Amino acid sequence: STEISLKDIDQVANSSFPLCMRHLFEKLRETHHLKHGGGCNWGCSSRCRNPSGVGLSLDDALAFWRRMFFDCQVGSERFDKEYAYSIRHNYGKEGKRTDYTPYSCQKIISSTPGTGDHHGCPYRNFSEENLRAALRRMGVGERPMEEVMERVRNRHYQLACTLTFEAVHGTSCDSGVNHPNQYLSLSQRAMQ
Ligand code: SF4
């Protein structure tokens, strides 16, 4: 199975996260930086460190960065209460055993994110302008971009995501995209 170390998470986010995770990750990082004056760099407290010090599985790593953010923030007095609530609400309360597994695309797409909530499927929730800009940042060229936008107009969000995958990786994705983690592992495999 694919193993990545913590320092690789940023790089993996950049190369292999689907748009929904990418957006969430950017927002978490932004907030994280704001709260810690930009100096934290994921190592702000002992709670934030990988206890085993060895490579994490991909799923563990994903769970870890969510938890890392959560733990770091909980210690901070400046923690925005609303944000804490939204994280707690989505990822379970501190102290409880928590399932960090992300939802399937279907569930993400059918959910309606509240104001200031960065969860949800960007293909469904972003304005056309924001979506185009985000896709451009992922490296989607103009022609595939139009194909993606056409799927979005027809509300075929998972197909739009699949086409994005294909454009970014230059390879076909016959299985289609049905889970953010699946996108991630397909991407990691495609890049090997
Ligand atoms: Fe995420 Fe699925 Fe939407 Fe792609 S289709 S952005 S993986 S929720």
PDB file of C-alpha atoms and ligand atoms in Angstrom:
ATOM      1  CA  SER A   1       0.000   0.000   0.000  1.00  0.00           C
ATOM      2  CA  THR A   2       1.076   3.580  -0.554  1.00  0.00           C
ATOM      3  CA  GLU A   3       2.809   5.157   2.400  1.00  0.00           C
ATOM      4  CA  ILE A   4       3.540   8.820   2.729  1.00  0.00           C
ATOM      5  CA  SER A   5       5.224  10.706   5.506  1.00  0.00           C
ATOM      6  CA  LEU A   6       3.819  13.814   7.119  1.00  0.00           C
ATOM      7  CA  LYS A   7       6.086  16.182   5.290  1.00  0.00           C
ATOM      8  CA  ASP A   8       4.705  14.766   2.081  1.00  0.00           C
ATOM      9  CA  ILE A   9       1.118  15.656   2.888  1.00  0.00           C
ATOM     10  CA  ASP A  10       1.432  19.137   1.414  1.00  0.00           C
ATOM     11  CA  GLN A  11       2.877  17.742  -1.742  1.00  0.00           C
ATOM     12  CA  VAL A  12       0.263  15.000  -1.947  1.00  0.00           C
ATOM     13  CA  ALA A  13      -2.465  17.569  -1.402  1.00  0.00           C
ATOM     14  CA  ASN A  14      -1.083  19.539  -4.287  1.00  0.00           C
ATOM     15  CA  SER A  15      -0.762  16.684  -6.712  1.00  0.00           C
ATOM     16  CA  SER A  16      -3.461  14.210  -5.741  1.00  0.00           C
ATOM     17  CA  PHE A  17      -6.304  15.726  -3.757  1.00  0.00           C
ATOM     18  CA  PRO A  18      -9.625  16.036  -5.560  1.00  0.00           C
ATOM     19  CA  LEU A  19     -11.039  19.544  -5.605  1.00  0.00           C
ATOM     20  CA  CYS A  20     -13.227  19.058  -2.512  1.00  0.00           C
ATOM     21  CA  MET A  21     -10.269  18.041  -0.316  1.00  0.00           C
ATOM     22  CA  ARG A  22      -8.024  20.603  -1.894  1.00  0.00           C
ATOM     23  CA  HIS A  23     -10.436  23.353  -0.977  1.00  0.00           C
ATOM     24  CA  LEU A  24     -10.912  22.094   2.558  1.00  0.00           C
ATOM     25  CA  PHE A  25      -7.171  21.675   2.990  1.00  0.00           C
ATOM     26  CA  GLU A  26      -6.473  25.212   1.768  1.00  0.00           C
ATOM     27  CA  LYS A  27      -9.056  26.634   4.129  1.00  0.00           C
ATOM     28  CA  LEU A  28      -7.752  24.614   7.059  1.00  0.00           C
ATOM     29  CA  ARG A  29      -4.219  25.704   6.295  1.00  0.00           C
ATOM     30  CA  GLU A  30      -5.218  29.349   5.943  1.00  0.00           C
ATOM     31  CA  THR A  31      -6.974  29.312   9.290  1.00  0.00           C
ATOM     32  CA  HIS A  32      -4.145  27.356  10.825  1.00  0.00           C
ATOM     33  CA  HIS A  33      -1.643  29.930   9.604  1.00  0.00           C
ATOM     34  CA  LEU A  34      -3.758  32.777  10.845  1.00  0.00           C
ATOM     35  CA  LYS A  35      -4.071  31.233  14.274  1.00  0.00           C
ATOM     36  CA  HIS A  36      -0.402  30.446  14.591  1.00  0.00           C
ATOM     37  CA  GLY A  37       1.143  33.459  12.912  1.00  0.00           C
ATOM     38  CA  GLY A  38       2.303  31.377   9.990  1.00  0.00           C
ATOM     39  CA  GLY A  39       5.061  29.779  12.035  1.00  0.00           C
ATOM     40  CA  CYS A  40       3.486  26.518  13.001  1.00  0.00           C
ATOM     41  CA  ASN A  41       4.110  24.437   9.942  1.00  0.00           C
ATOM     42  CA  TRP A  42       2.188  21.457  11.293  1.00  0.00           C
ATOM     43  CA  GLY A  43       4.482  20.890  14.273  1.00  0.00           C
ATOM     44  CA  CYS A  44       3.065  23.293  16.831  1.00  0.00           C
ATOM     45  CA  SER A  45       2.576  20.889  19.712  1.00  0.00           C
ATOM     46  CA  SER A  46       3.466  17.373  20.686  1.00  0.00           C
ATOM     47  CA  ARG A  47      -0.118  16.405  20.043  1.00  0.00           C
ATOM     48  CA  CYS A  48       0.404  17.327  16.427  1.00  0.00           C
ATOM     49  CA  ARG A  49       3.246  14.928  15.829  1.00  0.00           C
ATOM     50  CA  ASN A  50       2.963  11.504  14.418  1.00  0.00           C
ATOM     51  CA  PRO A  51       3.580   9.332  17.484  1.00  0.00           C
ATOM     52  CA  SER A  52       5.149   6.482  15.586  1.00  0.00           C
ATOM     53  CA  GLY A  53       7.423   8.706  13.509  1.00  0.00           C
ATOM     54  CA  VAL A  54       7.078   6.382  10.567  1.00  0.00           C
ATOM     55  CA  GLY A  55       5.261   6.686   7.282  1.00  0.00           C
ATOM     56  CA  LEU A  56       1.505   6.725   7.473  1.00  0.00           C
ATOM     57  CA  SER A  57      -0.826   4.964   5.150  1.00  0.00           C
ATOM     58  CA  LEU A  58      -2.636   7.316   2.842  1.00  0.00           C
ATOM     59  CA  ASP A  59      -5.893   6.966   4.765  1.00  0.00           C
ATOM     60  CA  ASP A  60      -4.099   7.483   8.067  1.00  0.00           C
ATOM     61  CA  ALA A  61      -2.394  10.551   6.696  1.00  0.00           C
ATOM     62  CA  LEU A  62      -5.680  12.039   5.627  1.00  0.00           C
ATOM     63  CA  ALA A  63      -7.217  11.307   8.968  1.00  0.00           C
ATOM     64  CA  PHE A  64      -4.112  12.721  10.560  1.00  0.00           C
ATOM     65  CA  TRP A  65      -4.118  16.144   8.962  1.00  0.00           C
ATOM     66  CA  ARG A  66      -7.708  16.622   9.913  1.00  0.00           C
ATOM     67  CA  ARG A  67      -7.015  15.581  13.459  1.00  0.00           C
ATOM     68  CA  MET A  68      -3.838  17.625  13.543  1.00  0.00           C
ATOM     69  CA  PHE A  69      -5.735  20.721  12.649  1.00  0.00           C
ATOM     70  CA  PHE A  70      -8.432  19.912  15.143  1.00  0.00           C
ATOM     71  CA  ASP A  71      -6.017  19.261  18.024  1.00  0.00           C
ATOM     72  CA  CYS A  72      -3.881  22.310  17.329  1.00  0.00           C
ATOM     73  CA  GLN A  73      -6.886  24.539  17.255  1.00  0.00           C
ATOM     74  CA  VAL A  74      -8.530  23.207  20.351  1.00  0.00           C
ATOM     75  CA  GLY A  75      -5.557  24.351  22.449  1.00  0.00           C
ATOM     76  CA  SER A  76      -5.745  27.874  21.101  1.00  0.00           C
ATOM     77  CA  GLU A  77      -7.646  30.548  22.991  1.00  0.00           C
ATOM     78  CA  ARG A  78      -8.069  32.448  19.801  1.00  0.00           C
ATOM     79  CA  PHE A  79      -9.844  29.549  18.222  1.00  0.00           C
ATOM     80  CA  ASP A  80     -12.859  30.794  16.426  1.00  0.00           C
ATOM     81  CA  LYS A  81     -15.748  29.140  18.237  1.00  0.00           C
ATOM     82  CA  GLU A  82     -17.859  28.782  15.185  1.00  0.00           C
ATOM     83  CA  TYR A  83     -15.060  27.081  13.329  1.00  0.00           C
ATOM     84  CA  ALA A  84     -14.392  24.754  16.215  1.00  0.00           C
ATOM     85  CA  TYR A  85     -18.013  23.846  16.227  1.00  0.00           C
ATOM     86  CA  SER A  86     -18.035  23.076  12.551  1.00  0.00           C
ATOM     87  CA  ILE A  87     -14.929  20.886  12.839  1.00  0.00           C
ATOM     88  CA  ARG A  88     -16.302  19.119  15.894  1.00  0.00           C
ATOM     89  CA  HIS A  89     -19.618  18.720  14.254  1.00  0.00           C
ATOM     90  CA  ASN A  90     -18.097  17.171  11.171  1.00  0.00           C
ATOM     91  CA  TYR A  91     -15.335  15.088  12.651  1.00  0.00           C
ATOM     92  CA  GLY A  92     -16.686  14.079  15.996  1.00  0.00           C
ATOM     93  CA  LYS A  93     -16.124  15.477  19.458  1.00  0.00           C
ATOM     94  CA  GLU A  94     -12.757  15.519  21.149  1.00  0.00           C
ATOM     95  CA  GLY A  95     -12.138  12.480  23.295  1.00  0.00           C
ATOM     96  CA  LYS A  96     -14.575  10.324  21.433  1.00  0.00           C
ATOM     97  CA  ARG A  97     -13.361   7.723  19.068  1.00  0.00           C
ATOM     98  CA  THR A  98     -13.869   9.353  15.739  1.00  0.00           C
ATOM     99  CA  ASP A  99     -14.383   8.110  12.267  1.00  0.00           C
ATOM    100  CA  TYR A 100     -12.394  10.430  10.031  1.00  0.00           C
ATOM    101  CA  THR A 101     -13.309   8.628   6.852  1.00  0.00           C
ATOM    102  CA  PRO A 102     -14.627  11.144   4.362  1.00  0.00           C
ATOM    103  CA  TYR A 103     -18.067  10.695   2.917  1.00  0.00           C
ATOM    104  CA  SER A 104     -18.718   9.322  -0.537  1.00  0.00           C
ATOM    105  CA  CYS A 105     -19.145  11.779  -3.396  1.00  0.00           C
ATOM    106  CA  GLN A 106     -22.847  11.100  -3.498  1.00  0.00           C
ATOM    107  CA  LYS A 107     -23.233  12.057   0.128  1.00  0.00           C
ATOM    108  CA  ILE A 108     -20.992  15.107  -0.222  1.00  0.00           C
ATOM    109  CA  ILE A 109     -22.834  16.283  -3.307  1.00  0.00           C
ATOM    110  CA  SER A 110     -26.246  15.902  -1.725  1.00  0.00           C
ATOM    111  CA  SER A 111     -25.242  17.796   1.432  1.00  0.00           C
ATOM    112  CA  THR A 112     -25.692  21.536   1.655  1.00  0.00           C
ATOM    113  CA  PRO A 113     -22.755  23.298   3.324  1.00  0.00           C
ATOM    114  CA  GLY A 114     -23.672  26.168   5.647  1.00  0.00           C
ATOM    115  CA  THR A 115     -22.164  29.656   5.524  1.00  0.00           C
ATOM    116  CA  GLY A 116     -18.450  29.556   6.320  1.00  0.00           C
ATOM    117  CA  ASP A 117     -18.451  25.793   5.922  1.00  0.00           C
ATOM    118  CA  HIS A 118     -15.913  24.584   3.390  1.00  0.00           C
ATOM    119  CA  HIS A 119     -17.194  21.094   2.969  1.00  0.00           C
ATOM    120  CA  GLY A 120     -19.167  20.039  -0.029  1.00  0.00           C
ATOM    121  CA  CYS A 121     -18.474  19.326  -3.669  1.00  0.00           C
ATOM    122  CA  PRO A 122     -16.981  22.382  -5.405  1.00  0.00           C
ATOM    123  CA  TYR A 123     -18.371  21.254  -8.760  1.00  0.00           C
ATOM    124  CA  ARG A 124     -21.793  21.739  -7.306  1.00  0.00           C
ATOM    125  CA  ASN A 125     -21.171  24.597  -4.891  1.00  0.00           C
ATOM    126  CA  PHE A 126     -18.649  26.925  -6.524  1.00  0.00           C
ATOM    127  CA  SER A 127     -19.650  29.766  -8.803  1.00  0.00           C
ATOM    128  CA  GLU A 128     -18.605  29.201 -12.411  1.00  0.00           C
ATOM    129  CA  GLU A 129     -15.878  31.807 -12.055  1.00  0.00           C
ATOM    130  CA  ASN A 130     -14.413  30.274  -8.899  1.00  0.00           C
ATOM    131  CA  LEU A 131     -14.630  26.793 -10.313  1.00  0.00           C
ATOM    132  CA  ARG A 132     -12.778  27.800 -13.475  1.00  0.00           C
ATOM    133  CA  ALA A 133     -10.081  29.503 -11.443  1.00  0.00           C
ATOM    134  CA  ALA A 134      -9.687  26.461  -9.171  1.00  0.00           C
ATOM    135  CA  LEU A 135      -9.480  24.111 -12.140  1.00  0.00           C
ATOM    136  CA  ARG A 136      -6.895  26.338 -13.805  1.00  0.00           C
ATOM    137  CA  ARG A 137      -4.810  26.161 -10.635  1.00  0.00           C
ATOM    138  CA  MET A 138      -5.000  22.376 -10.844  1.00  0.00           C
ATOM    139  CA  GLY A 139      -3.606  22.578 -14.356  1.00  0.00           C
ATOM    140  CA  VAL A 140      -6.759  21.848 -16.371  1.00  0.00           C
ATOM    141  CA  GLY A 141      -6.325  23.260 -19.888  1.00  0.00           C
ATOM    142  CA  GLU A 142      -8.907  25.293 -21.791  1.00  0.00           C
ATOM    143  CA  ARG A 143     -10.395  22.492 -23.871  1.00  0.00           C
ATOM    144  CA  PRO A 144     -10.915  19.952 -21.085  1.00  0.00           C
ATOM    145  CA  MET A 145     -12.152  22.868 -18.985  1.00  0.00           C
ATOM    146  CA  GLU A 146     -15.101  23.341 -21.354  1.00  0.00           C
ATOM    147  CA  GLU A 147     -15.906  19.640 -21.131  1.00  0.00           C
ATOM    148  CA  VAL A 148     -15.831  19.802 -17.374  1.00  0.00           C
ATOM    149  CA  MET A 149     -18.084  22.865 -17.362  1.00  0.00           C
ATOM    150  CA  GLU A 150     -20.555  21.128 -19.643  1.00  0.00           C
ATOM    151  CA  ARG A 151     -20.861  18.230 -17.182  1.00  0.00           C
ATOM    152  CA  VAL A 152     -21.335  20.738 -14.385  1.00  0.00           C
ATOM    153  CA  ARG A 153     -24.128  22.486 -16.288  1.00  0.00           C
ATOM    154  CA  ASN A 154     -25.817  19.096 -16.657  1.00  0.00           C
ATOM    155  CA  ARG A 155     -25.283  18.462 -12.949  1.00  0.00           C
ATOM    156  CA  HIS A 156     -23.031  15.486 -13.566  1.00  0.00           C
ATOM    157  CA  TYR A 157     -20.592  16.501 -10.877  1.00  0.00           C
ATOM    158  CA  GLN A 158     -18.810  13.176 -10.505  1.00  0.00           C
ATOM    159  CA  LEU A 159     -18.274  13.038 -14.263  1.00  0.00           C
ATOM    160  CA  ALA A 160     -16.880  16.566 -14.097  1.00  0.00           C
ATOM    161  CA  CYS A 161     -14.506  15.373 -11.393  1.00  0.00           C
ATOM    162  CA  THR A 162     -13.535  12.335 -13.466  1.00  0.00           C
ATOM    163  CA  LEU A 163     -12.750  14.534 -16.472  1.00  0.00           C
ATOM    164  CA  THR A 164     -10.670  16.754 -14.225  1.00  0.00           C
ATOM    165  CA  PHE A 165      -8.744  13.715 -13.048  1.00  0.00           C
ATOM    166  CA  GLU A 166      -8.120  12.681 -16.632  1.00  0.00           C
ATOM    167  CA  ALA A 167      -7.016  16.158 -17.673  1.00  0.00           C
ATOM    168  CA  VAL A 168      -4.670  16.568 -14.728  1.00  0.00           C
ATOM    169  CA  HIS A 169      -3.110  13.117 -14.935  1.00  0.00           C
ATOM    170  CA  GLY A 170      -3.183  12.618 -18.692  1.00  0.00           C
ATOM    171  CA  THR A 171      -4.686   9.177 -18.223  1.00  0.00           C
ATOM    172  CA  SER A 172      -8.159   7.702 -18.386  1.00  0.00           C
ATOM    173  CA  CYS A 173     -10.190   7.005 -15.276  1.00  0.00           C
ATOM    174  CA  ASP A 174     -12.488   4.205 -16.330  1.00  0.00           C
ATOM    175  CA  SER A 175     -13.916   3.528 -12.890  1.00  0.00           C
ATOM    176  CA  GLY A 176     -15.150   7.102 -12.526  1.00  0.00           C
ATOM    177  CA  VAL A 177     -14.886   8.999  -9.245  1.00  0.00           C
ATOM    178  CA  ASN A 178     -17.187   8.004  -6.402  1.00  0.00           C
ATOM    179  CA  HIS A 179     -15.154   8.801  -3.287  1.00  0.00           C
ATOM    180  CA  PRO A 180     -12.539  11.474  -2.536  1.00  0.00           C
ATOM    181  CA  ASN A 181     -10.161   8.833  -1.144  1.00  0.00           C
ATOM    182  CA  GLN A 182     -10.570   6.794  -4.290  1.00  0.00           C
ATOM    183  CA  TYR A 183      -9.573   9.812  -6.386  1.00  0.00           C
ATOM    184  CA  LEU A 184      -6.543  10.182  -4.188  1.00  0.00           C
ATOM    185  CA  SER A 185      -5.387   6.580  -4.464  1.00  0.00           C
ATOM    186  CA  LEU A 186      -6.006   6.493  -8.210  1.00  0.00           C
ATOM    187  CA  SER A 187      -3.936   9.639  -8.501  1.00  0.00           C
ATOM    188  CA  GLN A 188      -1.103   8.214  -6.444  1.00  0.00           C
ATOM    189  CA  ARG A 189      -1.143   5.096  -8.572  1.00  0.00           C
ATOM    190  CA  ALA A 190      -1.208   7.090 -11.820  1.00  0.00           C
ATOM    191  CA  MET A 191       1.869   9.024 -10.768  1.00  0.00           C
ATOM    192  CA  GLN A 192       4.016   6.041  -9.896  1.00  0.00           C
TER     193      GLN A 192
HETATM  194 FE1  SF4 B   1     -14.909  15.546  -4.215  1.00  0.00          FE
HETATM  195 FE2  SF4 B   1     -16.420  13.667  -5.274  1.00  0.00          FE
HETATM  196 FE3  SF4 B   1     -16.950  16.260  -5.747  1.00  0.00          FE
HETATM  197 FE4  SF4 B   1     -14.825  15.064  -6.825  1.00  0.00          FE
HETATM  198  S1  SF4 B   1     -16.995  14.578  -7.229  1.00  0.00           S
HETATM  199  S2  SF4 B   1     -14.856  17.066  -5.854  1.00  0.00           S
HETATM  200  S3  SF4 B   1     -14.185  13.678  -5.209  1.00  0.00           S
HETATM  201  S4  SF4 B   1     -17.087  15.213  -3.795  1.00  0.00           S
END
